[in-house]
Amino acid sequence: MVVATNSFPGSNGTTFSPNDILDLEKGDPLVFGAYWKKMSEVCTVVIKGWELMSYLSDAKNVCWFMLSEFGDAVRRLHHLVGNAVIQERYIVVGTGATQLSQAAIYALSSHSEAPQPINVVAAAPYYSEYPSEINVLRSKLYQWAGDAALYKKNEPYIEVVTSPNNPDGVIRQPVVKSEADGKLVYDLAYYWPHYTPITHQADHDIMIFTFSKCTGHAGSRIGWAIVKDIEVAKKMTWYVHMSSIGVSKESQTRAAKIIGVICDGYQNIGSIESELFFEYSKRILRERWEKLRKVIEQTKVLTAAKYPTFYCNFTNESSESYPGFLWLKCDESIEDCTSYLMEKLKIRARAGQRFGVGPKYARLSTIGTEDEFNELLERLSNAD
Amino acid sequence: MVVATNSFPGSNGTTFSPNDILDLEKGDPLVFGAYWKKMSEVCTVVIKGWELMSYLSDAKNVCWFMLSEFGDAVRRLHHLVGNAVIQERYIVVGTGATQLSQAAIYALSSHSEAPQPINVVAAAPYYSEYPSEINVLRSKLYQWAGDAALYKKNEPYIEVVTSPNNPDGVIRQPVVKSEADGKLVYDLAYYWPHYTPITHQADHDIMIFTFSKCTGHAGSRIGWAIVKDIEVAKKMTWYVHMSSIGVSKESQTRAAKIIGVICDGYQNIGSIESELFFEYSKRILRERWEKLRKVIEQTKVLTAAKYPTFYCNFTNESSESYPGFLWLKCDESIEDCTSYLMEKLKIRARAGQRFGVGPKYARLSTIGTEDEFNELLERLSNAD
């Protein structure tokens, strides 16, 4: 039996029997649900029958389907957190970061006169979905070309830099050494203070963020790109137009509301008595990671990477990273980490091969419900 | 000056000066806003901060990101209206019909072993966005191949049958005569009783509908496909997964609510005293078309197609169609209908060339706000 993980976020008293499969293969960010449960009233959105009906949102904006309140909320959040330069930049809203990363790759390859598709690479271990997303339509504009660290061709390329990286939480720089014409897309989905210290304001040509990983509202399918060049922003907007004629206004209005509540808290607007969002979330993730590290140290067969300590300009403290995934490595006695986790512990993980590395590695979500997380600790304590 | 059309739906007392451009180039369905204004309270959705957070909706459903309440509402609506067979069919939700038509074409071409992309055709005048949507990524799986009526190749093809057709409102059948292997995708966005008589329950392998044109909620970006074959439904679901990891839950929950209110009205549930949705909408569109026909008959230079009368099984009356677009033809004295409308009447239309026919034709929206529509009548009365 697989226990569903999509019921109430946080602890809902789910009990797992030893034969239940604990499914941590996906990265459903339900850990943050408990916070939003506490903040439920102030975050409530009310949408009347006649509201938000038009295709159009803001005819004067490059991204004409973006609600201005959403764009304003995104600017306010980045101003607050200081994780990305937002002044004099264009914002493009998308149906999640997934749609936007494809929009960015389209924007960087659609002008190409090259007879061959442009190569898209990312350093292994890379986000497991990139190869399928990029190759799904077998585009003549671009194609997945694997591990950026191995890219040696003298052909134009696009490198996707995921930082902090999914699956392994590492802070990254571009790695391609080719002399050829290269373009960069930064996937900064996890560059938020609960996951990692904010050491600098990122300032790149294309930076992609997602509501899913920032606040945990994955069901809203909202992402945004911060774009330096207007022509790139126009092409990304065109891609989203062609792909889905814009982005749900209900989701945009709700994201604007929830982001606004986060910012209000930090700016002492209203009377929010709860802990502030990033402080709460960082505390929970730190607590989880401390427990995880203890359990993993006690196992003889599993190891997890250590992260360096940096000063966070937002929280004003030094800390390590607390990634949304546990990237496990098995020791020499185990050949296939994912099979070991399933057979021995009944834990479903995502296999290292999916991320472009060997079966010694596996990824587990650390951002599921409290019940799932406690069950994970319990089961890992039986690993040997 | 261009007057924005995305403010309040219905009449908001916008006044147009003779120099204002009346923009009816897009098909923003704001005509229905006035109905939803009346029904505003009963259609209101309230979403709390912690709700709808997961990627997952219904792990047991082929379309795992579809809210079960949305699927149920769609089934209930088709049962009520009788416009499509829904029993023993799979439903796939998408970010509008746009995403779903691409999902359908992907599903029908992704197994292909053919060295050439599969040809995608539609009879001219075809929906103006098909060529760009289909060719945007220059897929090796499929390519736009123009007017279905001219398709003579002995190569596999996909014919998109849009019925009633956009732009011209005509009820359509497939037209390709080739002996080659052909697949069909039905775009039934306008097969609803306010636009056209419901003469039969459509029963095709893939039928695509959209919330935008059914109720007018275009900003929600919600479409659905009714699919006969589970393998096709799985592939379409996979495409939406790759394209955007699902569909906004806020939009799905709102669509379910509004569709539920429509059905409640017909089934005498609750105490809805207003006119029922399709009756109201058909009345408004009929009134608009009667006024339009009078004005057009008086012009010497413009003509609009006539539609045959059919009995509607849903409204239990015979009527013609009242399409969402006016498909105009200019007489011999005018070479370019769109230029004529702009230069002479300051009306922005979409040119016939965009639909695969000549410049003698132009498309104007009939489903904008009341103010826009009245201004259209006024300006057309000056055509000569």
mmCIF file with all atom_site columns, N, CA and C in Angstrom, chain B residues 179-220:
data_model
loop_
_atom_site.group_PDB
_atom_site.id
_atom_site.type_symbol
_atom_site.label_atom_id
_atom_site.label_alt_id
_atom_site.label_comp_id
_atom_site.label_asym_id
_atom_site.label_entity_id
_atom_site.label_seq_id
_atom_site.pdbx_PDB_ins_code
_atom_site.Cartn_x
_atom_site.Cartn_y
_atom_site.Cartn_z
_atom_site.occupancy
_atom_site.B_iso_or_equiv
_atom_site.pdbx_formal_charge
_atom_site.auth_seq_id
_atom_site.auth_comp_id
_atom_site.auth_asym_id
_atom_site.auth_atom_id
_atom_site.pdbx_PDB_model_num
ATOM 1   N N  . GLU B 1 179 ? -5.608  9.132  -48.735 1.00 0.00 ? 179 GLU B N  1
ATOM 2   C CA . GLU B 1 179 ? -5.707  7.709  -48.385 1.00 0.00 ? 179 GLU B CA 1
ATOM 3   C C  . GLU B 1 179 ? -4.788  7.380  -47.212 1.00 0.00 ? 179 GLU B C  1
ATOM 4   N N  . ALA B 1 180 ? -3.932  8.324  -46.851 1.00 0.00 ? 180 ALA B N  1
ATOM 5   C CA . ALA B 1 180 ? -2.918  8.065  -45.812 1.00 0.00 ? 180 ALA B CA 1
ATOM 6   C C  . ALA B 1 180 ? -3.580  7.943  -44.442 1.00 0.00 ? 180 ALA B C  1
ATOM 7   N N  . ASP B 1 181 ? -2.788  7.452  -43.500 1.00 0.00 ? 181 ASP B N  1
ATOM 8   C CA . ASP B 1 181 ? -3.241  7.277  -42.121 1.00 0.00 ? 181 ASP B CA 1
ATOM 9   C C  . ASP B 1 181 ? -3.539  8.657  -41.510 1.00 0.00 ? 181 ASP B C  1
ATOM 10  N N  . GLY B 1 182 ? -4.773  8.869  -41.130 1.00 0.00 ? 182 GLY B N  1
ATOM 11  C CA . GLY B 1 182 ? -5.145  10.171 -40.574 1.00 0.00 ? 182 GLY B CA 1
ATOM 12  C C  . GLY B 1 182 ? -5.767  10.046 -39.194 1.00 0.00 ? 182 GLY B C  1
ATOM 13  N N  . LYS B 1 183 ? -5.451  11.025 -38.335 1.00 0.00 ? 183 LYS B N  1
ATOM 14  C CA . LYS B 1 183 ? -6.040  11.080 -36.997 1.00 0.00 ? 183 LYS B CA 1
ATOM 15  C C  . LYS B 1 183 ? -6.775  12.410 -36.861 1.00 0.00 ? 183 LYS B C  1
ATOM 16  N N  . LEU B 1 184 ? -7.776  12.426 -35.989 1.00 0.00 ? 184 LEU B N  1
ATOM 17  C CA . LEU B 1 184 ? -8.596  13.625 -35.837 1.00 0.00 ? 184 LEU B CA 1
ATOM 18  C C  . LEU B 1 184 ? -8.552  14.155 -34.410 1.00 0.00 ? 184 LEU B C  1
ATOM 19  N N  . VAL B 1 185 ? -8.495  15.466 -34.301 1.00 0.00 ? 185 VAL B N  1
ATOM 20  C CA . VAL B 1 185 ? -8.662  16.136 -33.013 1.00 0.00 ? 185 VAL B CA 1
ATOM 21  C C  . VAL B 1 185 ? -9.819  17.115 -33.185 1.00 0.00 ? 185 VAL B C  1
ATOM 22  N N  . TYR B 1 186 ? -10.830 16.997 -32.328 1.00 0.00 ? 186 TYR B N  1
ATOM 23  C CA . TYR B 1 186 ? -11.979 17.905 -32.418 1.00 0.00 ? 186 TYR B CA 1
ATOM 24  C C  . TYR B 1 186 ? -11.829 19.029 -31.403 1.00 0.00 ? 186 TYR B C  1
ATOM 25  N N  . ASP B 1 187 ? -11.816 20.244 -31.913 1.00 0.00 ? 187 ASP B N  1
ATOM 26  C CA . ASP B 1 187 ? -11.793 21.424 -31.056 1.00 0.00 ? 187 ASP B CA 1
ATOM 27  C C  . ASP B 1 187 ? -13.231 21.930 -30.981 1.00 0.00 ? 187 ASP B C  1
ATOM 28  N N  . LEU B 1 188 ? -13.917 21.633 -29.873 1.00 0.00 ? 188 LEU B N  1
ATOM 29  C CA . LEU B 1 188 ? -15.343 21.949 -29.740 1.00 0.00 ? 188 LEU B CA 1
ATOM 30  C C  . LEU B 1 188 ? -15.569 23.126 -28.785 1.00 0.00 ? 188 LEU B C  1
ATOM 31  N N  . ALA B 1 189 ? -14.621 24.045 -28.776 1.00 0.00 ? 189 ALA B N  1
ATOM 32  C CA . ALA B 1 189 ? -14.673 25.187 -27.861 1.00 0.00 ? 189 ALA B CA 1
ATOM 33  C C  . ALA B 1 189 ? -16.017 25.922 -27.919 1.00 0.00 ? 189 ALA B C  1
ATOM 34  N N  . TYR B 1 190 ? -16.612 25.969 -29.112 1.00 0.00 ? 190 TYR B N  1
ATOM 35  C CA . TYR B 1 190 ? -17.861 26.745 -29.278 1.00 0.00 ? 190 TYR B CA 1
ATOM 36  C C  . TYR B 1 190 ? -19.099 25.858 -29.392 1.00 0.00 ? 190 TYR B C  1
ATOM 37  N N  . TYR B 1 191 ? -18.979 24.579 -29.092 1.00 0.00 ? 191 TYR B N  1
ATOM 38  C CA . TYR B 1 191 ? -20.158 23.701 -29.190 1.00 0.00 ? 191 TYR B CA 1
ATOM 39  C C  . TYR B 1 191 ? -20.947 23.733 -27.888 1.00 0.00 ? 191 TYR B C  1
ATOM 40  N N  . TRP B 1 192 ? -21.544 24.900 -27.646 1.00 0.00 ? 192 TRP B N  1
ATOM 41  C CA . TRP B 1 192 ? -22.368 25.155 -26.477 1.00 0.00 ? 192 TRP B CA 1
ATOM 42  C C  . TRP B 1 192 ? -23.639 25.853 -26.927 1.00 0.00 ? 192 TRP B C  1
ATOM 43  N N  . PRO B 1 193 ? -24.741 25.680 -26.184 1.00 0.00 ? 193 PRO B N  1
ATOM 44  C CA . PRO B 1 193 ? -26.050 26.107 -26.695 1.00 0.00 ? 193 PRO B CA 1
ATOM 45  C C  . PRO B 1 193 ? -26.231 27.611 -26.885 1.00 0.00 ? 193 PRO B C  1
ATOM 46  N N  . HIS B 1 194 ? -25.380 28.437 -26.301 1.00 0.00 ? 194 HIS B N  1
ATOM 47  C CA . HIS B 1 194 ? -25.544 29.875 -26.572 1.00 0.00 ? 194 HIS B CA 1
ATOM 48  C C  . HIS B 1 194 ? -25.011 30.253 -27.944 1.00 0.00 ? 194 HIS B C  1
ATOM 49  N N  . TYR B 1 195 ? -24.051 29.451 -28.456 1.00 0.00 ? 195 TYR B N  1
ATOM 50  C CA . TYR B 1 195 ? -23.475 29.775 -29.758 1.00 0.00 ? 195 TYR B CA 1
ATOM 51  C C  . TYR B 1 195 ? -24.173 29.071 -30.915 1.00 0.00 ? 195 TYR B C  1
ATOM 52  N N  . THR B 1 196 ? -24.650 27.855 -30.641 1.00 0.00 ? 196 THR B N  1
ATOM 53  C CA . THR B 1 196 ? -25.134 27.028 -31.757 1.00 0.00 ? 196 THR B CA 1
ATOM 54  C C  . THR B 1 196 ? -26.096 25.962 -31.225 1.00 0.00 ? 196 THR B C  1
ATOM 55  N N  . PRO B 1 197 ? -27.077 25.538 -32.026 1.00 0.00 ? 197 PRO B N  1
ATOM 56  C CA . PRO B 1 197 ? -27.969 24.475 -31.554 1.00 0.00 ? 197 PRO B CA 1
ATOM 57  C C  . PRO B 1 197 ? -27.197 23.176 -31.270 1.00 0.00 ? 197 PRO B C  1
ATOM 58  N N  . ILE B 1 198 ? -27.538 22.532 -30.167 1.00 0.00 ? 198 ILE B N  1
ATOM 59  C CA . ILE B 1 198 ? -26.931 21.234 -29.826 1.00 0.00 ? 198 ILE B CA 1
ATOM 60  C C  . ILE B 1 198 ? -27.763 20.166 -30.529 1.00 0.00 ? 198 ILE B C  1
ATOM 61  N N  . THR B 1 199 ? -27.258 19.691 -31.653 1.00 0.00 ? 199 THR B N  1
ATOM 62  C CA . THR B 1 199 ? -28.031 18.765 -32.486 1.00 0.00 ? 199 THR B CA 1
ATOM 63  C C  . THR B 1 199 ? -27.749 17.306 -32.164 1.00 0.00 ? 199 THR B C  1
ATOM 64  N N  . HIS B 1 200 ? -26.627 17.048 -31.497 1.00 0.00 ? 200 HIS B N  1
ATOM 65  C CA . HIS B 1 200 ? -26.250 15.660 -31.206 1.00 0.00 ? 200 HIS B CA 1
ATOM 66  C C  . HIS B 1 200 ? -25.179 15.654 -30.118 1.00 0.00 ? 200 HIS B C  1
ATOM 67  N N  . GLN B 1 201 ? -25.032 14.472 -29.513 1.00 0.00 ? 201 GLN B N  1
ATOM 68  C CA . GLN B 1 201 ? -23.930 14.258 -28.566 1.00 0.00 ? 201 GLN B CA 1
ATOM 69  C C  . GLN B 1 201 ? -22.681 13.936 -29.377 1.00 0.00 ? 201 GLN B C  1
ATOM 70  N N  . ALA B 1 202 ? -21.715 14.818 -29.372 1.00 0.00 ? 202 ALA B N  1
ATOM 71  C CA . ALA B 1 202 ? -20.483 14.537 -30.117 1.00 0.00 ? 202 ALA B CA 1
ATOM 72  C C  . ALA B 1 202 ? -19.791 13.331 -29.490 1.00 0.00 ? 202 ALA B C  1
ATOM 73  N N  . ASP B 1 203 ? -19.240 12.492 -30.348 1.00 0.00 ? 203 ASP B N  1
ATOM 74  C CA . ASP B 1 203 ? -18.602 11.264 -29.867 1.00 0.00 ? 203 ASP B CA 1
ATOM 75  C C  . ASP B 1 203 ? -17.369 10.981 -30.720 1.00 0.00 ? 203 ASP B C  1
ATOM 76  N N  . HIS B 1 204 ? -16.275 11.614 -30.341 1.00 0.00 ? 204 HIS B N  1
ATOM 77  C CA . HIS B 1 204 ? -15.032 11.461 -31.097 1.00 0.00 ? 204 HIS B CA 1
ATOM 78  C C  . HIS B 1 204 ? -13.914 11.041 -30.149 1.00 0.00 ? 204 HIS B C  1
ATOM 79  N N  . ASP B 1 205 ? -12.814 10.579 -30.732 1.00 0.00 ? 205 ASP B N  1
ATOM 80  C CA . ASP B 1 205 ? -11.717 10.050 -29.919 1.00 0.00 ? 205 ASP B CA 1
ATOM 81  C C  . ASP B 1 205 ? -11.132 11.109 -28.979 1.00 0.00 ? 205 ASP B C  1
ATOM 82  N N  . ILE B 1 206 ? -10.948 12.318 -29.499 1.00 0.00 ? 206 ILE B N  1
ATOM 83  C CA . ILE B 1 206 ? -10.400 13.416 -28.683 1.00 0.00 ? 206 ILE B CA 1
ATOM 84  C C  . ILE B 1 206 ? -11.249 14.662 -28.940 1.00 0.00 ? 206 ILE B C  1
ATOM 85  N N  . MET B 1 207 ? -11.866 15.171 -27.876 1.00 0.00 ? 207 MET B N  1
ATOM 86  C CA . MET B 1 207 ? -12.701 16.380 -28.002 1.00 0.00 ? 207 MET B CA 1
ATOM 87  C C  . MET B 1 207 ? -12.204 17.386 -26.966 1.00 0.00 ? 207 MET B C  1
ATOM 88  N N  . ILE B 1 208 ? -11.943 18.599 -27.428 1.00 0.00 ? 208 ILE B N  1
ATOM 89  C CA . ILE B 1 208 ? -11.378 19.626 -26.544 1.00 0.00 ? 208 ILE B CA 1
ATOM 90  C C  . ILE B 1 208 ? -12.386 20.749 -26.318 1.00 0.00 ? 208 ILE B C  1
ATOM 91  N N  . PHE B 1 209 ? -12.533 21.116 -25.047 1.00 0.00 ? 209 PHE B N  1
ATOM 92  C CA . PHE B 1 209 ? -13.434 22.199 -24.643 1.00 0.00 ? 209 PHE B CA 1
ATOM 93  C C  . PHE B 1 209 ? -12.653 23.205 -23.807 1.00 0.00 ? 209 PHE B C  1
ATOM 94  N N  . THR B 1 210 ? -13.215 24.402 -23.655 1.00 0.00 ? 210 THR B N  1
ATOM 95  C CA . THR B 1 210 ? -12.550 25.392 -22.822 1.00 0.00 ? 210 THR B CA 1
ATOM 96  C C  . THR B 1 210 ? -13.543 26.204 -22.002 1.00 0.00 ? 210 THR B C  1
ATOM 97  N N  . PHE B 1 211 ? -13.161 26.415 -20.764 1.00 0.00 ? 211 PHE B N  1
ATOM 98  C CA . PHE B 1 211 ? -13.916 27.244 -19.822 1.00 0.00 ? 211 PHE B CA 1
ATOM 99  C C  . PHE B 1 211 ? -14.062 28.673 -20.379 1.00 0.00 ? 211 PHE B C  1
ATOM 100 N N  . SER B 1 212 ? -13.014 29.153 -21.069 1.00 0.00 ? 212 SER B N  1
ATOM 101 C CA . SER B 1 212 ? -12.999 30.520 -21.616 1.00 0.00 ? 212 SER B CA 1
ATOM 102 C C  . SER B 1 212 ? -14.245 30.816 -22.436 1.00 0.00 ? 212 SER B C  1
ATOM 103 N N  . LYS B 1 213 ? -14.579 29.914 -23.351 1.00 0.00 ? 213 LYS B N  1
ATOM 104 C CA . LYS B 1 213 ? -15.660 30.195 -24.280 1.00 0.00 ? 213 LYS B CA 1
ATOM 105 C C  . LYS B 1 213 ? -16.995 29.676 -23.769 1.00 0.00 ? 213 LYS B C  1
ATOM 106 N N  . CYS B 1 214 ? -16.957 28.703 -22.870 1.00 0.00 ? 214 CYS B N  1
ATOM 107 C CA . CYS B 1 214 ? -18.207 28.191 -22.305 1.00 0.00 ? 214 CYS B CA 1
ATOM 108 C C  . CYS B 1 214 ? -18.837 29.231 -21.382 1.00 0.00 ? 214 CYS B C  1
ATOM 109 N N  . THR B 1 215 ? -18.106 29.701 -20.405 1.00 0.00 ? 215 THR B N  1
ATOM 110 C CA . THR B 1 215 ? -18.670 30.625 -19.402 1.00 0.00 ? 215 THR B CA 1
ATOM 111 C C  . THR B 1 215 ? -18.102 32.034 -19.534 1.00 0.00 ? 215 THR B C  1
ATOM 112 N N  . GLY B 1 216 ? -16.997 32.187 -20.282 1.00 0.00 ? 216 GLY B N  1
ATOM 113 C CA . GLY B 1 216 ? -16.365 33.504 -20.428 1.00 0.00 ? 216 GLY B CA 1
ATOM 114 C C  . GLY B 1 216 ? -15.194 33.747 -19.490 1.00 0.00 ? 216 GLY B C  1
ATOM 115 N N  . HIS B 1 217 ? -14.809 32.734 -18.709 1.00 0.00 ? 217 HIS B N  1
ATOM 116 C CA . HIS B 1 217 ? -13.717 32.926 -17.756 1.00 0.00 ? 217 HIS B CA 1
ATOM 117 C C  . HIS B 1 217 ? -12.363 32.616 -18.405 1.00 0.00 ? 217 HIS B C  1
ATOM 118 N N  . ALA B 1 218 ? -11.967 33.493 -19.319 1.00 0.00 ? 218 ALA B N  1
ATOM 119 C CA . ALA B 1 218 ? -10.726 33.264 -20.070 1.00 0.00 ? 218 ALA B CA 1
ATOM 120 C C  . ALA B 1 218 ? -9.489  33.403 -19.191 1.00 0.00 ? 218 ALA B C  1
ATOM 121 N N  . GLY B 1 219 ? -9.555  34.271 -18.203 1.00 0.00 ? 219 GLY B N  1
ATOM 122 C CA . GLY B 1 219 ? -8.399  34.506 -17.334 1.00 0.00 ? 219 GLY B CA 1
ATOM 123 C C  . GLY B 1 219 ? -8.018  33.298 -16.493 1.00 0.00 ? 219 GLY B C  1
ATOM 124 N N  . SER B 1 220 ? -8.920  32.327 -16.393 1.00 0.00 ? 220 SER B N  1
ATOM 125 C CA . SER B 1 220 ? -8.636  31.139 -15.573 1.00 0.00 ? 220 SER B CA 1
ATOM 126 C C  . SER B 1 220 ? -7.731  30.145 -16.291 1.00 0.00 ? 220 SER B C  1
#
